[in-house]
Coordinates of C-alpha atoms in Angstrom, one line a residue:
M14 CA 0.8 17.4 12.8
S15 CA -1.1 17.6 9.5
V16 CA -2.5 14.5 7.8
T17 CA -2.5 14.5 4.0
P18 CA -3.3 11.7 1.6
T19 CA -0.3 10.0 -0.1
D20 CA 0.4 7.1 -2.3
R21 CA 2.2 5.1 0.4
G22 CA -1.0 3.6 1.7
S23 CA -3.8 4.1 4.2
V24 CA -3.9 2.9 7.7
A25 CA -6.7 2.8 10.4
L26 CA -5.8 2.6 14.1
V27 CA -8.2 0.6 16.2
T28 CA -7.6 1.3 19.9
L29 CA -8.6 -0.9 22.8
G30 CA -8.1 -0.5 26.5
C31 CA -7.1 2.6 28.6
T32 CA -6.4 6.2 27.8
R33 CA -2.7 5.4 28.0
N34 CA -3.2 3.2 24.9
E35 CA -5.0 6.1 23.3
V36 CA -1.9 8.3 23.6
D37 CA 0.2 5.4 22.2
S38 CA -2.1 5.1 19.2
E39 CA -1.9 8.8 18.5
E40 CA 1.9 8.7 18.7
L41 CA 1.8 5.9 16.1
A42 CA -0.6 7.9 14.0
G43 CA 1.9 10.8 14.2
R44 CA 4.8 8.7 13.1
L45 CA 2.9 7.1 10.2
S46 CA 1.5 10.5 9.1
A47 CA 5.0 12.0 9.0
A48 CA 6.2 9.0 7.0
G49 CA 3.5 9.6 4.4
W50 CA 0.7 7.3 5.4
H51 CA -2.9 8.4 5.0
L52 CA -4.9 8.0 8.2
V53 CA -8.5 6.8 7.9
A54 CA -11.1 6.3 10.6
D55 CA -12.6 3.0 9.4
A56 CA -10.6 -0.2 9.1
A57 CA -12.7 -1.2 6.1
D58 CA -11.4 1.8 4.2
A59 CA -7.7 1.1 5.0
D60 CA -5.0 -0.9 3.4
V61 CA -3.7 -1.8 6.9
A62 CA -5.8 -2.2 10.1
L63 CA -3.5 -1.5 13.0
V64 CA -5.0 -2.9 16.2
N65 CA -3.6 -1.5 19.4
T66 CA -4.5 -4.3 21.8
C67 CA -5.0 -4.4 25.5
G68 CA -3.5 -7.2 27.6
F69 CA -4.5 -6.2 31.1
I70 CA -7.1 -8.8 32.2
E71 CA -8.8 -11.8 30.6
S72 CA -11.8 -10.0 29.3
A73 CA -9.6 -7.3 27.7
K74 CA -7.5 -10.0 26.0
K75 CA -10.6 -11.6 24.6
D76 CA -11.9 -8.2 23.3
S77 CA -8.5 -7.7 21.6
I78 CA -8.5 -11.1 19.9
D79 CA -12.1 -10.6 18.8
T80 CA -11.2 -7.2 17.3
L81 CA -8.3 -8.7 15.4
L82 CA -10.5 -11.4 14.0
E83 CA -13.1 -8.9 12.9
A84 CA -10.5 -6.8 11.2
A85 CA -9.1 -9.9 9.5
A86 CA -12.5 -10.7 8.1
L87 CA -12.3 -7.4 6.2
K88 CA -9.6 -8.9 4.0
E89 CA -12.3 -11.1 2.4
S90 CA -14.8 -8.3 1.7
G91 CA -13.1 -4.9 1.8
R92 CA -10.1 -2.9 0.9
T93 CA -8.0 -4.2 3.9
Q94 CA -4.9 -6.1 2.8
A95 CA -3.2 -6.6 6.2
V96 CA -4.0 -6.7 9.9
V97 CA -1.3 -5.9 12.4
A98 CA -1.4 -6.4 16.1
V99 CA 0.5 -3.9 18.3
G100 CA 0.0 -2.8 21.9
C101 CA 0.1 -4.6 25.2
L102 CA -1.2 -8.0 24.2
A103 CA 1.3 -8.1 21.3
E104 CA 4.1 -7.0 23.6
R105 CA 3.1 -9.5 26.3
Y106 CA 2.6 -12.6 24.2
G107 CA 4.3 -11.9 20.8
R108 CA 5.2 -15.1 19.0
E109 CA 2.6 -17.1 21.0
L110 CA -0.1 -14.7 19.9
A111 CA 1.1 -14.9 16.3
A112 CA 1.1 -18.7 16.4
E113 CA -2.4 -18.9 17.8
L114 CA -3.8 -16.1 15.6
P115 CA -2.6 -16.7 12.0
E116 CA -5.3 -14.3 10.8
A117 CA -3.0 -11.4 11.9
D118 CA -0.3 -10.6 9.3
A119 CA 2.1 -9.4 12.0
V120 CA 2.5 -9.1 15.7
L121 CA 4.8 -6.3 16.7
G122 CA 6.1 -5.2 20.0
F123 CA 7.0 -1.7 21.4
D124 CA 10.5 -1.9 19.9
A125 CA 9.0 -1.9 16.4
Y126 CA 7.2 1.4 16.9
A127 CA 10.1 3.7 15.9
D128 CA 10.3 2.0 12.4
L129 CA 6.6 1.0 12.1
S130 CA 6.3 2.6 8.7
S131 CA 8.9 0.3 7.2
H132 CA 7.3 -2.7 8.8
L133 CA 3.9 -1.9 7.4
S134 CA 5.4 -1.3 3.9
A135 CA 7.2 -4.7 4.1
I136 CA 4.0 -6.4 5.1
L137 CA 2.0 -4.9 2.2
A138 CA 4.8 -6.0 -0.1
G139 CA 4.2 -9.6 1.0
E140 CA 7.2 -9.9 3.2
Q141 CA 7.2 -11.8 6.5
V142 CA 8.0 -9.7 9.5
A143 CA 9.2 -11.7 12.5
A144 CA 6.8 -11.7 15.4
H145 CA 7.9 -10.0 18.6
T146 CA 9.8 -12.1 21.2
P147 CA 8.6 -11.1 24.6
A148 CA 10.9 -10.3 27.5
D149 CA 10.5 -8.8 30.9
R150 CA 10.8 -5.1 30.2
R151 CA 11.6 -4.3 33.8
H152 CA 15.1 -5.4 33.1
L153 CA 15.7 -2.9 30.3
L154 CA 16.4 0.0 32.6
P155 CA 18.5 0.2 35.8
I156 CA 16.9 -0.8 39.0
T157 CA 17.8 2.5 40.7
P158 CA 15.4 5.2 39.4
L159 CA 18.0 7.9 39.4
E160 CA 20.2 5.9 37.0
R161 CA 17.4 5.6 34.4
G162 CA 17.6 9.0 32.9
A163 CA 20.9 8.3 31.0
A164 CA 19.6 4.9 29.8
A165 CA 16.1 6.0 28.9
G166 CA 16.9 6.9 25.3
S167 CA 18.0 3.4 24.5
V168 CA 14.5 1.9 25.3
E169 CA 11.4 2.4 23.2
V170 CA 8.7 3.8 25.6
P171 CA 5.3 4.3 23.9
G172 CA 3.9 7.7 24.3
H173 CA 7.2 9.3 25.2
A174 CA 8.4 10.2 21.6
S175 CA 9.7 13.6 20.7
A176 CA 12.0 14.8 18.0
S177 CA 14.0 18.0 18.6
G178 CA 11.1 19.5 20.4
E179 CA 8.5 18.5 17.8
V180 CA 5.5 16.7 19.1
I181 CA 5.0 13.3 17.4
R182 CA 1.3 12.8 17.7
A183 CA -1.8 13.0 15.5
L184 CA -5.2 13.4 17.2
L185 CA -7.6 10.6 16.3
E186 CA -10.6 11.9 18.2
D187 CA -12.4 15.2 17.7
R188 CA -13.1 16.2 21.3
V189 CA -12.3 18.9 23.8
W190 CA -10.3 16.8 26.2
A191 CA -7.2 14.6 25.6
P192 CA -5.0 12.3 27.6
L193 CA -1.4 13.4 28.1
K194 CA 1.1 10.9 29.2
I195 CA 3.5 12.0 32.0
A196 CA 5.1 8.6 32.7
S197 CA 5.1 4.9 31.8
G198 CA 5.8 1.7 33.6
C199 CA 5.5 0.8 37.3
D200 CA 7.9 -0.2 40.1
R201 CA 5.2 -1.6 42.3
R202 CA 4.8 -5.4 42.6
C203 CA 1.1 -5.9 43.1
A204 CA 0.5 -9.6 43.3
F205 CA -2.4 -9.5 40.7
C206 CA -0.8 -7.2 38.1
A207 CA 1.3 -8.2 35.1
I208 CA 1.6 -4.6 33.7
P209 CA 5.2 -3.9 35.0
S210 CA 6.5 -7.0 33.1
F211 CA 5.4 -5.7 29.7
R212 CA 5.3 -1.9 30.3
G213 CA 8.6 -1.9 32.2
A214 CA 10.1 0.0 35.1
F215 CA 8.7 3.4 36.0
L216 CA 10.0 6.2 33.8
S217 CA 8.9 9.9 33.9
R218 CA 8.7 12.1 30.8
R219 CA 10.7 15.2 31.2
P220 CA 8.7 18.3 32.1
H221 CA 9.7 20.2 28.9
D222 CA 8.4 17.3 26.7
V223 CA 5.1 17.2 28.7
L224 CA 4.7 21.0 28.4
A225 CA 5.5 21.0 24.7
E226 CA 2.8 18.4 24.0
A227 CA 0.4 20.2 26.3
R228 CA 0.9 23.4 24.2
W229 CA 0.4 21.4 21.0
L230 CA -2.8 20.0 22.3
A231 CA -4.1 23.4 23.3
A232 CA -3.3 24.7 19.8
S233 CA -5.2 21.8 18.4
G234 CA -8.4 22.8 20.3
V235 CA -8.1 20.7 23.5
R236 CA -9.4 22.5 26.5
E237 CA -8.9 19.7 29.2
L238 CA -5.8 17.7 29.9
L239 CA -6.0 14.3 31.6
L240 CA -2.6 13.4 32.9
V241 CA -2.1 9.6 32.6
S242 CA 0.5 7.1 33.6
E243 CA 0.6 3.8 35.5
N244 CA 1.3 5.7 38.7
S245 CA 1.2 9.4 38.7
T246 CA 2.2 9.8 42.4
S247 CA 5.7 8.5 41.4
Y248 CA 6.3 11.2 38.8
G249 CA 9.7 12.7 39.1
K250 CA 11.3 10.2 41.4
D251 CA 13.6 9.0 38.6
L252 CA 14.4 12.7 37.7
G253 CA 15.6 13.4 41.3
D254 CA 12.5 15.4 42.3
L255 CA 9.5 13.6 43.8
T256 CA 7.7 17.0 44.1
L257 CA 8.0 17.6 40.3
L258 CA 4.3 17.1 39.7
E259 CA 3.4 19.8 42.2
S260 CA 5.5 22.3 40.2
L261 CA 4.3 21.0 36.8
L262 CA 0.6 21.5 37.5
P263 CA 0.6 25.3 37.6
E264 CA 2.7 25.4 34.4
L265 CA 0.1 23.2 32.6
T266 CA -2.8 25.3 33.8
A267 CA -1.1 28.5 32.7
I268 CA -1.0 27.3 29.0
E269 CA -3.3 29.5 26.9
G270 CA -6.4 27.6 26.0
I271 CA -6.2 25.0 28.7
E272 CA -9.2 25.4 31.0
R273 CA -8.8 22.2 33.1
V274 CA -6.2 19.7 34.2
R275 CA -6.9 16.4 35.8
V276 CA -4.5 13.9 37.4
S277 CA -5.4 10.2 37.0
Y278 CA -4.2 7.1 38.8
L279 CA -3.0 8.1 42.2
Q280 CA -1.6 5.4 44.5
P281 CA -2.9 6.0 48.0
A282 CA 0.2 4.6 49.7
E283 CA 2.4 7.2 47.9
I284 CA 0.2 10.3 48.1
R285 CA 2.0 13.2 49.8
P286 CA 0.4 16.1 51.7
G287 CA 2.2 18.5 49.3
L288 CA 0.6 16.9 46.3
L289 CA -2.9 17.1 47.8
A290 CA -2.3 20.7 48.7
A291 CA -1.0 21.5 45.2
M292 CA -4.0 19.8 43.5
A293 CA -6.4 21.7 45.8
Q294 CA -4.7 25.1 45.6
T295 CA -3.8 25.3 41.9
P296 CA -6.5 27.1 39.9
G297 CA -7.5 25.0 36.9
V298 CA -6.7 21.6 38.5
M299 CA -10.0 19.9 38.9
P300 CA -11.2 18.6 42.3
W301 CA -11.2 15.0 41.0
Y302 CA -9.2 12.2 42.7
D303 CA -8.6 8.9 41.0
L304 CA -7.5 6.7 43.9
S305 CA -6.4 3.1 43.4
F306 CA -7.7 1.5 46.5
Q307 CA -8.3 -2.1 45.0
H308 CA -9.7 -3.3 48.4
A309 CA -10.2 -2.1 52.0
S310 CA -9.2 -5.1 54.1
T311 CA -5.7 -4.6 55.4
P312 CA -4.8 -8.4 55.6
L313 CA -6.0 -9.0 52.0
L314 CA -4.2 -5.9 50.7
R315 CA -1.0 -7.3 52.2
R316 CA -1.6 -10.5 50.2
M317 CA -2.0 -8.2 47.2
R318 CA 1.4 -6.6 48.0
R319 CA -0.4 -3.4 48.7
F320 CA -0.7 -1.1 51.7
G321 CA -3.4 0.7 53.7
G322 CA -6.9 -0.3 54.7
S323 CA -10.3 1.1 55.6
A324 CA -9.1 3.5 58.3
D325 CA -6.2 4.9 56.2
F326 CA -8.4 5.3 53.1
L327 CA -11.2 7.0 55.0
T328 CA -8.7 9.4 56.5
L329 CA -7.4 10.2 53.1
I330 CA -10.9 10.9 51.8
E331 CA -11.6 13.1 54.8
T332 CA -8.4 15.1 54.1
I333 CA -9.4 15.6 50.5
R334 CA -13.0 16.7 51.4
S335 CA -11.8 19.0 54.1
R336 CA -10.1 21.1 51.4
E337 CA -12.5 20.5 48.6
P338 CA -16.0 19.4 50.0
L339 CA -17.4 18.9 46.5
A340 CA -14.5 16.9 45.1
G341 CA -15.2 13.9 43.0
I342 CA -13.5 10.7 44.1
R343 CA -13.4 7.5 42.2
S344 CA -11.7 4.1 42.5
N345 CA -11.6 0.5 41.4
V346 CA -11.8 -2.6 43.6
I347 CA -11.0 -6.2 43.0
V348 CA -13.4 -8.8 44.4
G349 CA -12.6 -12.5 44.8
F350 CA -8.8 -12.3 45.2
P351 CA -7.4 -15.6 46.5
G352 CA -8.0 -15.9 50.3
E353 CA -10.7 -13.2 50.4
S354 CA -12.9 -14.2 53.3
E355 CA -16.4 -13.2 54.1
A356 CA -15.0 -10.8 56.7
D357 CA -12.8 -9.2 54.1
L358 CA -15.7 -8.8 51.7
A359 CA -17.8 -7.3 54.5
E360 CA -15.1 -4.8 55.3
L361 CA -15.0 -3.8 51.7
T362 CA -18.7 -3.2 51.5
E363 CA -18.7 -1.3 54.8
F364 CA -15.8 0.9 53.5
L365 CA -17.6 1.7 50.3
T366 CA -20.8 2.6 52.2
Q367 CA -18.9 5.0 54.4
A368 CA -16.6 6.4 51.7
R369 CA -19.5 7.8 49.5
L370 CA -17.3 7.6 46.3
D371 CA -18.7 9.1 43.1
V372 CA -17.7 6.2 40.9
V373 CA -16.4 2.7 41.7
G374 CA -15.3 0.1 39.2
V375 CA -15.8 -3.5 40.3
F376 CA -13.6 -6.2 38.8
G377 CA -13.6 -9.9 39.5
Y378 CA -10.2 -11.5 40.1
S379 CA -8.7 -13.6 37.4
D380 CA -5.3 -15.3 37.2
E381 CA -2.8 -13.4 35.1
D382 CA 0.3 -15.2 33.7
G383 CA 3.5 -14.5 35.6
T384 CA 1.9 -12.9 38.6
E385 CA 2.4 -14.0 42.2
A386 CA -1.3 -14.4 42.8
V387 CA -1.5 -17.4 40.5
G388 CA 0.5 -19.4 43.0
L389 CA -1.4 -18.3 46.1
D390 CA -3.7 -20.7 48.0
G391 CA -7.3 -19.9 48.7
H392 CA -8.5 -19.5 45.1
L393 CA -12.3 -19.1 44.9
S394 CA -14.4 -20.8 42.3
Q395 CA -15.4 -18.7 39.3
A396 CA -19.0 -19.0 40.5
E397 CA -18.1 -17.5 43.8
V398 CA -16.1 -14.7 42.3
D399 CA -19.0 -13.9 40.0
A400 CA -21.5 -13.9 42.9
R401 CA -19.3 -11.5 44.9
V402 CA -18.9 -9.2 41.9
A403 CA -22.6 -9.1 41.5
E404 CA -23.2 -8.4 45.1
V405 CA -20.6 -5.5 45.3
S406 CA -21.7 -4.1 41.9
E407 CA -25.3 -3.9 43.1
L408 CA -24.2 -2.1 46.2
V409 CA -22.0 0.4 44.3
E410 CA -24.7 1.2 41.8
E411 CA -27.0 2.2 44.6
L412 CA -24.3 4.1 46.4
M413 CA -23.2 6.0 43.2
A414 CA -26.8 6.9 42.5
Q415 CA -27.2 8.2 46.1
R416 CA -24.0 10.2 45.7
A417 CA -25.3 11.8 42.5
E418 CA -28.6 12.7 44.2
D419 CA -26.6 14.3 47.0
R420 CA -25.4 16.8 44.4
I421 CA -28.8 18.1 43.5
G422 CA -28.8 21.8 44.2
E423 CA -25.1 22.2 43.6
E424 CA -23.8 25.0 41.4
V425 CA -21.5 23.5 38.7
E426 CA -19.5 24.6 35.7
V427 CA -19.8 22.2 32.8
L428 CA -17.3 21.8 30.0
I429 CA -19.6 21.2 27.0
E430 CA -18.6 18.3 24.8
G431 CA -21.5 17.9 22.4
R432 CA -25.3 18.0 21.9
D433 CA -28.0 15.3 22.3
E434 CA -29.2 13.8 19.1
D435 CA -32.6 15.5 19.5
G436 CA -30.9 18.8 19.9
Q437 CA -32.8 19.6 23.1
A438 CA -29.8 19.6 25.5
D439 CA -26.0 19.9 25.6
F440 CA -23.9 17.3 27.4
G441 CA -20.5 17.6 29.2
R442 CA -18.8 17.2 32.5
A443 CA -18.7 19.1 35.7
A444 CA -15.4 19.6 37.6
H445 CA -15.9 16.4 39.7
Q446 CA -16.5 14.2 36.6
G447 CA -13.6 12.6 34.7
P448 CA -13.8 11.7 31.0
D449 CA -14.9 8.4 29.7
V450 CA -15.1 6.6 33.0
D451 CA -17.5 8.8 35.1
G452 CA -20.9 10.2 34.7
Q453 CA -21.8 13.3 32.7
C454 CA -24.1 16.3 32.8
R455 CA -27.1 16.9 30.6
V456 CA -27.4 20.6 30.4
L457 CA -30.9 22.1 29.7
R458 CA -30.8 25.4 27.9
P459 CA -33.0 28.3 28.9
T460 CA -36.4 28.2 27.2
A461 CA -36.4 31.9 26.3
A462 CA -36.7 32.7 22.6
G463 CA -33.4 33.0 20.9
A464 CA -31.4 31.0 23.5
L465 CA -28.4 29.6 21.8
A466 CA -26.9 26.2 22.2
A467 CA -23.4 26.0 23.7
E468 CA -20.5 25.1 21.6
P469 CA -18.1 22.2 22.4
G470 CA -15.3 23.6 24.6
Q471 CA -17.5 26.3 26.2
L472 CA -17.9 26.4 30.0
V473 CA -21.5 26.7 31.1
R474 CA -22.6 27.4 34.6
G475 CA -25.8 26.0 36.1
R476 CA -27.5 24.2 38.9
V477 CA -28.0 20.5 39.3
V478 CA -31.8 19.9 39.3
S479 CA -31.9 16.1 39.2
A480 CA -29.9 12.9 38.8
E481 CA -30.2 9.9 36.5
G482 CA -28.1 7.2 37.9
V483 CA -24.6 8.7 38.0
D484 CA -25.5 11.3 35.5
L485 CA -26.7 14.8 36.4
V486 CA -29.3 17.1 34.9
V487 CA -28.2 20.7 35.0
E488 CA -30.3 23.8 34.4
A489 CA -28.1 26.4 32.7
R490 CA -28.2 29.9 33.9

């Protein structure tokens, strides 16, 4: 979708949070561009600063509010005339956020996205646009997944837009990879998570829409697709085919220009042997597994309303590595959940030691409004949560560095993303490294006279010669 200056006004999108939010921002950018808005990169150069907020955990909420305040300050010194909050924090808190943050000129929920251009025009004209009234979005679609297809069109689902086969999206980042949303929402009821209440019930995008957007991304210069959702292992269940992802993967990798496909956010309790086989056997699908473990102690996972435990997770990891010995495996864990005992913590650290994961994100538990965990007994003090986070973080930093060192000597293929500032080396990611959240490779070019630097999007083969934390140094062939 082309972006051309118009006299309607200019808008800058500021995106916080996850890659799913990035897709939503680019859909909004596509809508606004089609309506005649001029997209600019810097909020200080825009008539409207549109902040796509994150409302996942306490620290993310704070970052979103701080960003809104920073954008509002531009109204005193720059071109900016209005600051508008959208995204998860706006959807989750709506009128409450508007009341507590008068610096924002409007707080709009997901249902406003389809007519966002009109809302922004009204705001610039000095009109008051009513703040979003939050509601539990799980109730907007039928409980039974198979009944959702007919009702899906009546609900605004960010990142799912299409119009008569036309892709509604404008790329905001100049890079060789892009997230591609395959589903939204979640049917799980994890005790610590509020996401289903404001993202809604699980809803798959239809394969033809996913493929159309993938082709559009390839034509735009994207070489790697990162499939994103709240739960990729559920893809297709509401379309009557729980194996739909297995059949979609080879269609995505067959698209001209697409070199790599990755699948993010796999729920261990829902992973099927057929999905693992398809990921391992489909050329172009990267040996990269984003597994949502959250903990390793079975009793504590039950309190979290989750399933599995150390033994199950280690078996899953062994199954993956039996097919793909060099696979990259990453996960996140929550430390300090109510009732977490010293024994639970010890089981988690033992699991992490045995699992040899490439990347682990460590999060301290915090109460989230409307979740079951708020009412559980056994809450730990903040000081104790912080101490446990520090302990586990120190361990995983060491384990991740060891895992990176284990890869010294491996032959890798690196997708080049750019060049160091000093121009002495290229950087990119090997097959086992996911974008944004994992380490990267620093690729040393041959020293022979006339050796050319690699261009972004080029695949370069080489050998890992050293590790710097989670990052690898690769000597190009």
